[in-house]
Amino acid sequence: MAAAMINERDLDFMLYELFKSEQLLKRARYQDHDRMTFNEVISTAKVIAEKHFLPIRQKLDTDQPTFDGEKVHLIPELKPAIDAVNGSGIGAATADYELGGMQLPPIIASAAGTYLSIAGGVGMGYNMLTTANANLLEAHGTKELIDKWVKPMREGRFMGTMAMTEPGSGSGLGDLNTKAIKQADGTYRISGNKIFISGGDHDLSDNIVHLVLARLQGAPKGVKGISLFVVPKFLVNDDGSIGADNEVALAGLFHKMGGRAQTSTALSFGEKEGSIGYLVGAENQGLKYMFHMMNEARIMVGTSGAVLALAGYHYSLDYAKNRPQGRLPSCKDPLSPMVNIIEHADVRRMLLAQKAYAEGAMALVFYGTQLSDDEKTAPTAEQREYAHTLLDFLTPIIKTWPSEYGPKANSYAIQVMGGHGYINEHPVEMFYRDNRLNPIHEGTTGIQSLDLMTRKVPMNNMKGYLATLSEMEKTIELANQMANLQGFATELTTAVNTLKRTTKAVLTLMSTTNIDLALANSVKYLEMFGHIIIAWLWLKQAMAATEGLARQPHTDDVNFYKGKLQALQYFYRSELPKIALWEQTLTSADSTSYDMQVDWF
Amino acid sequence: MAAAMINERDLDFMLYELFKSEQLLKRARYQDHDRMTFNEVISTAKVIAEKHFLPIRQKLDTDQPTFDGEKVHLIPELKPAIDAVNGSGIGAATADYELGGMQLPPIIASAAGTYLSIAGGVGMGYNMLTTANANLLEAHGTKELIDKWVKPMREGRFMGTMAMTEPGSGSGLGDLNTKAIKQADGTYRISGNKIFISGGDHDLSDNIVHLVLARLQGAPKGVKGISLFVVPKFLVNDDGSIGADNEVALAGLFHKMGGRAQTSTALSFGEKEGSIGYLVGAENQGLKYMFHMMNEARIMVGTSGAVLALAGYHYSLDYAKNRPQGRLPSCKDPLSPMVNIIEHADVRRMLLAQKAYAEGAMALVFYGTQLSDDEKTAPTAEQREYAHTLLDFLTPIIKTWPSEYGPKANSYAIQVMGGHGYINEHPVEMFYRDNRLNPIHEGTTGIQSLDLMTRKVPMNNMKGYLATLSEMEKTIELANQMANLQGFATELTTAVNTLKRTTKAVLTLMSTTNIDLALANSVKYLEMFGHIIIAWLWLKQAMAATEGLARQPHTDDVNFYKGKLQALQYFYRSELPKIALWEQTLTSADSTSYDMQVDWF
């Protein structure tokens, strides 16, 4: 495992040159930190990743969790690895000091997490879900709930889940059937079945805190009658000790194509008297709270898509630099030495595509992560509101683009390595399998595209949409002042104009045509928007690289910056032009799929 | 497993309406057959598939072959399943009567094989490699070799492999190092290491017949010094009984992402005195013979890509027809019943994409299979020569397009099924993993694209290229006479003109520019050509469907034909326009990948 997991120079570039994270130090919340403490946290994460996770990465994949009818067993090496993360404080890096956190900016925690995700893969998923669960309860729960459940989660003694999906309804949350009945003591009795609950059972913590969506007796049908409950695996006594079993039974383990170290479970709640549940917030408001967690989870899914893409890129790059095979077409001498495969133009094409996808996606998820910080800690209320507007608008794209293009990058990693990429001696086939979940969970690509077109674009007089356009236009103006980037700035202007035309056309269709037809190609709208956002972020990266080159740095940095400019060119020449096809599909309201009849298949 | 594996009506359409296989009955070789015997063979294959393979399909994937240091173990159910295939005669369906075959047309055998491949997955790979090995020996071996090795392979007692790849050279066959030393008795002693040998060891047959590429002492370097040898696992005595061990040792099993029931092995030949090998044909001509087998294997790989795409399509289609979830955007009543997910336009889009890819790819591989028959059995020498010209030219496309687009179809099958597509309760995640090998083995996509551009296009004064164009132009002329297809015929004409312009441009570049640069985007040329070929075959399918509709058939057939026309429309609207982007990349000689420096990554 000699290959570098990622390029540290690039992480540095993202944090300090692209997103200028040092400026965060001016904010009161971060006043105890400096660039050195930022980097120390990242280094610590890297050390833990290399020491605890990398050696067990393959085993986490091959030795799937097992259920012996009583308990779920994970490989014994995972618990100490997770403990090492929690012991280092990184598990709660962004939390308040008084909750045991380090008050680090989310973007720094995300950078540290990159190492852990690549090395620990899905083993880290338990921590991430626990953090998201704790964050939701902190935002919407009573002090009593926070004291009882969040504290032990922050300490790593308990872990958390989100339990939404049911066998009969899947993405259609409004149809869920899990029941809640209010008791005289203010608690509720919960009963019903959930599936695909990540981390729904395991032997990694003393207790598991499920956040369960359920419907109260007499509540309205549909999404307006859903409430949210804390339903622990074990009740907890007033002194904090573990109490009685709460009737949360494991009904089965799913065997997934990837992400195998994270249990995916079918859970049965309250088959006898009902599991005891504690209401979070107000009755019938559950979906709103869950979206708090879900929006965070969506950024995490996008991050997973991007990080796995990056992992495959660096692994296959290292392989290509060191694997001799064949000769260039121009070489006619079969006696000449073989070249390393990176010398073959087609291998370079597949590496460059991975770089363009992976680093473009990383820039997007870091941007989203920074917005999630800005909406809370930016200096002025106006700035916080603006960040919120942008993040809320961009969430479907942040979730989807890296999820869809990450697996494409991983497929190239396999192809670069040929037969060696297809066997488990190397991790790229695992990255490919792991990443395929990302377009599915936390809202499929189709669901995200409907969210974008029907809610996010028109919402608040198109405020989020217009803010996003204005951010892109600012960049174009600045890039136009750099001689080497003017051509690209012009291309992005053209692309933004395509986006404006297309958006206008689809909004008109939505208000004048059959809505089912108007939305039939929504995924193409999401893909087009995503491509333009990534093109914009590549232009921002190129601006930072151009500034870097102007500082006349040493050779390694010159090479690094030139690589950024070449990836920009790749994206603009090979990817961005695709938007013309999607414009055609969308503006013509192509009805091919819509018209297809069930009986014709 | 209630879902139909494939649509029988479509198989019927491909054989009898699209490729008019009944006309083959006029050929002397097939005079004993009629449409009924064709269909009986297909039905028999279906019965064996359902009875012997479908029940063990999942187990073949989950219970990987193991090596206990002495023997390789496969699940015990596989051998009787393979025996059932051999016992039915389907294993040697296309072989001559005197070699124990049924003298069936390859296209009929391929149709029968579709069921076996879907149900038995890779378990069938052992048979297919054995057939290809036997075919090669029949074409290039002496009578002695054929009597000794081919007969027991045709009877299913022995199985065969092709042993080419070595640890140090991969796709670069010219660099292989396995040695052959001639002995006084006319045999050779073989020593060296091979990797990724499919079926290289197992417990399914009495013996394994390896076809091994090796270099004679003093032979020229490079591809001109390679000879081909039969190297059996066990020697065979003159009475046909199994003799001594031949020093073919299993050095290890690879663990693949998919295709797990087919062992992938590292083999060590002749570590002590050298394995005994028997020369096939003449010395130093080995690669030529191997290409005989390889061309056949390439069609098999394309077929695998197409069949797996079809399998995922029908499985996810069946799921989508029966899984209720959500409501249409136009439905505002949360109390109304859920619809089956096939009612959602985006699900229909993903199903239609699969149909367009899978049935387009099936048409291509059936076309290639028919050409492989025509080059041997067409009535006139001229027709046989013409078929050979077309097949030789199209082989890189027949191998690659289904391999590249098959996995894309499988990804849609997963997405249609959401979380259920990601778990092994359903086979679509397995199809996705299995199919990912196809762009790699028997010559990667990159290798195929160089073969197309540097050999197949310019060869023999562009004879194959021009023949292919003329076939497309014939179809355009006929389609122009059908009112409903004129628009598509015009679009195909435009596409063919794009192909002509692009081909001219790349040939000019190849002769005037740095050849490494001129070939840097060769994969895009292959992809463009593939798309145009698939568009052409969709137009042919649409013509057959239009003829079918003109016969005023019953409702089921009307629906079937309308589905074909809708898939045509999908391909022409959503896929064919992509060629404009590839034209731009190719004709501008985009140097982005070529210019990218190793140090910039």
Coordinates of N, CA, C and O in Angstrom, one line a residue, chain A residues 9 13 17 313 352 355 359 484-485 488 538 541-542 544-550 553-570, chain B residues 592 595-601:
Chain A
R9 N -0.8 18.0 -1.7 CA -0.6 19.3 -2.3 C -2.0 19.8 -2.8 O -2.3 21.0 -2.6
F13 N -4.2 23.0 -1.6 CA -4.7 24.0 -2.7 C -6.1 24.3 -2.4 O -6.6 25.4 -2.4
E17 N -5.8 27.9 -1.1 CA -5.8 28.7 -2.3 C -7.2 28.9 -2.9 O -7.5 30.0 -3.3
Y313 N -8.6 7.5 -8.4 CA -7.7 8.3 -9.3 C -6.3 8.2 -8.9 O -5.4 7.8 -9.7
L352 N -6.8 11.7 -16.8 CA -7.3 13.2 -16.9 C -8.8 13.3 -16.6 O -9.2 14.2 -15.9
K355 N -9.2 12.9 -13.0 CA -8.8 14.1 -12.3 C -9.9 15.2 -12.4 O -10.3 15.8 -11.5
E359 N -11.5 15.9 -8.8 CA -11.1 17.2 -8.2 C -12.2 18.2 -8.4 O -12.4 19.1 -7.6
N484 N -4.9 34.0 -19.9 CA -4.9 32.6 -20.3 C -6.3 32.0 -20.0 O -6.6 30.9 -20.5
L485 N -7.2 32.7 -19.4 CA -8.5 32.1 -19.0 C -9.7 32.8 -19.8 O -10.8 32.4 -19.6
F488 N -11.9 30.5 -21.7 CA -12.7 29.6 -20.9 C -13.9 30.4 -20.3 O -15.0 29.9 -20.1
W538 N -14.2 24.6 -11.9 CA -12.9 24.4 -12.5 C -12.3 25.8 -12.9 O -11.1 25.9 -12.9
Q541 N -10.8 27.1 -9.9 CA -9.5 26.4 -9.6 C -8.4 26.9 -10.5 O -7.3 27.1 -10.1
A542 N -8.8 27.2 -11.8 CA -7.8 27.6 -12.8 C -7.3 29.0 -12.4 O -6.1 29.4 -12.6
A544 N -7.1 30.2 -9.3 CA -6.1 30.1 -8.2 C -4.8 29.5 -8.7 O -3.7 29.9 -8.3
A545 N -4.9 28.6 -9.7 CA -3.6 28.1 -10.3 C -2.9 29.1 -11.0 O -1.6 29.2 -11.0
T546 N -3.6 30.0 -11.8 CA -2.9 31.1 -12.5 C -2.2 32.1 -11.5 O -1.1 32.5 -11.8
E547 N -2.9 32.3 -10.4 CA -2.3 33.2 -9.4 C -1.1 32.5 -8.8 O -0.1 33.1 -8.6
G548 N -1.2 31.2 -8.6 CA 0.0 30.4 -8.1 C 1.2 30.5 -9.1 O 2.3 30.8 -8.6
L549 N 0.9 30.4 -10.4 CA 2.0 30.4 -11.4 C 2.6 31.8 -11.4 O 3.8 31.9 -11.6
A550 N 1.8 32.8 -11.2 CA 2.3 34.2 -11.2 C 3.3 34.4 -10.1 O 4.2 35.4 -10.1
P553 N 6.6 29.9 -8.7 CA 7.0 28.9 -7.6 C 8.0 27.9 -8.1 O 8.5 28.0 -9.3
H554 N 8.4 27.0 -7.2 CA 9.4 26.0 -7.6 C 8.7 25.0 -8.6 O 7.5 25.0 -8.8
T555 N 9.6 24.1 -9.2 CA 9.1 23.3 -10.3 C 7.9 22.4 -9.9 O 7.0 22.2 -10.7
D556 N 7.9 21.8 -8.7 CA 6.8 20.9 -8.4 C 5.5 21.7 -8.4 O 4.5 21.1 -8.9
D557 N 5.5 22.9 -7.9 CA 4.3 23.7 -7.9 C 3.9 24.1 -9.3 O 2.7 24.2 -9.7
V558 N 4.9 24.4 -10.1 CA 4.6 24.8 -11.5 C 3.9 23.6 -12.2 O 2.8 23.7 -12.8
N559 N 4.4 22.4 -12.0 CA 3.8 21.2 -12.5 C 2.3 21.0 -12.0 O 1.4 20.7 -12.8
F560 N 2.2 21.2 -10.7 CA 0.9 21.0 -10.1 C -0.1 22.0 -10.7 O -1.2 21.6 -11.1
Y561 N 0.3 23.3 -10.8 CA -0.7 24.3 -11.4 C -1.0 24.0 -12.8 O -2.1 24.2 -13.3
K562 N 0.0 23.5 -13.6 CA -0.2 23.2 -15.0 C -1.2 22.1 -15.1 O -2.0 22.0 -16.1
G563 N -1.1 21.1 -14.2 CA -2.1 20.0 -14.2 C -3.5 20.5 -14.0 O -4.4 20.0 -14.7
K564 N -3.6 21.5 -13.1 CA -5.0 22.1 -12.9 C -5.5 22.7 -14.2 O -6.7 22.5 -14.6
L565 N -4.6 23.4 -14.9 CA -5.1 24.1 -16.1 C -5.4 23.1 -17.2 O -6.3 23.3 -18.0
Q566 N -4.7 22.0 -17.2 CA -4.9 21.0 -18.2 C -6.3 20.2 -17.9 O -7.0 19.9 -18.9
A567 N -6.5 20.0 -16.7 CA -7.8 19.4 -16.3 C -9.0 20.3 -16.6 O -10.1 19.9 -17.1
L568 N -8.8 21.6 -16.4 CA -9.8 22.6 -16.9 C -10.1 22.4 -18.3 O -11.2 22.4 -18.8
Q569 N -9.0 22.4 -19.1 CA -9.2 22.3 -20.6 C -9.9 21.0 -20.9 O -10.7 21.0 -21.8
Y570 N -9.5 19.9 -20.2 CA -10.2 18.6 -20.5 C -11.7 18.8 -20.3 O -12.5 18.4 -21.1
Chain B
T592 N -5.4 17.6 -25.7 CA -5.4 17.7 -24.3 C -4.8 16.6 -23.5 O -3.9 16.8 -22.7
D595 N -1.0 16.1 -24.6 CA -0.1 17.2 -24.0 C 0.1 17.0 -22.5 O 1.0 17.6 -22.0
M596 N -0.8 16.3 -21.8 CA -0.7 16.2 -20.4 C 0.6 15.5 -20.0 O 0.8 14.4 -20.5
Q597 N 1.4 16.2 -19.2 CA 2.7 15.6 -18.8 C 2.5 14.8 -17.6 O 1.7 15.1 -16.7
V598 N 3.4 13.8 -17.5 CA 3.3 12.9 -16.3 C 3.5 13.6 -15.0 O 2.8 13.4 -14.0
D599 N 4.4 14.6 -15.0 CA 4.6 15.4 -13.8 C 3.5 16.3 -13.4 O 3.5 16.9 -12.3
W600 N 2.6 16.6 -14.4 CA 1.5 17.5 -14.0 C 0.4 16.8 -13.3 O -0.5 17.5 -12.7
F601 N 0.3 15.5 -13.3 CA -0.8 14.8 -12.6 C -0.6 15.0 -11.1 O 0.5 15.0 -10.6

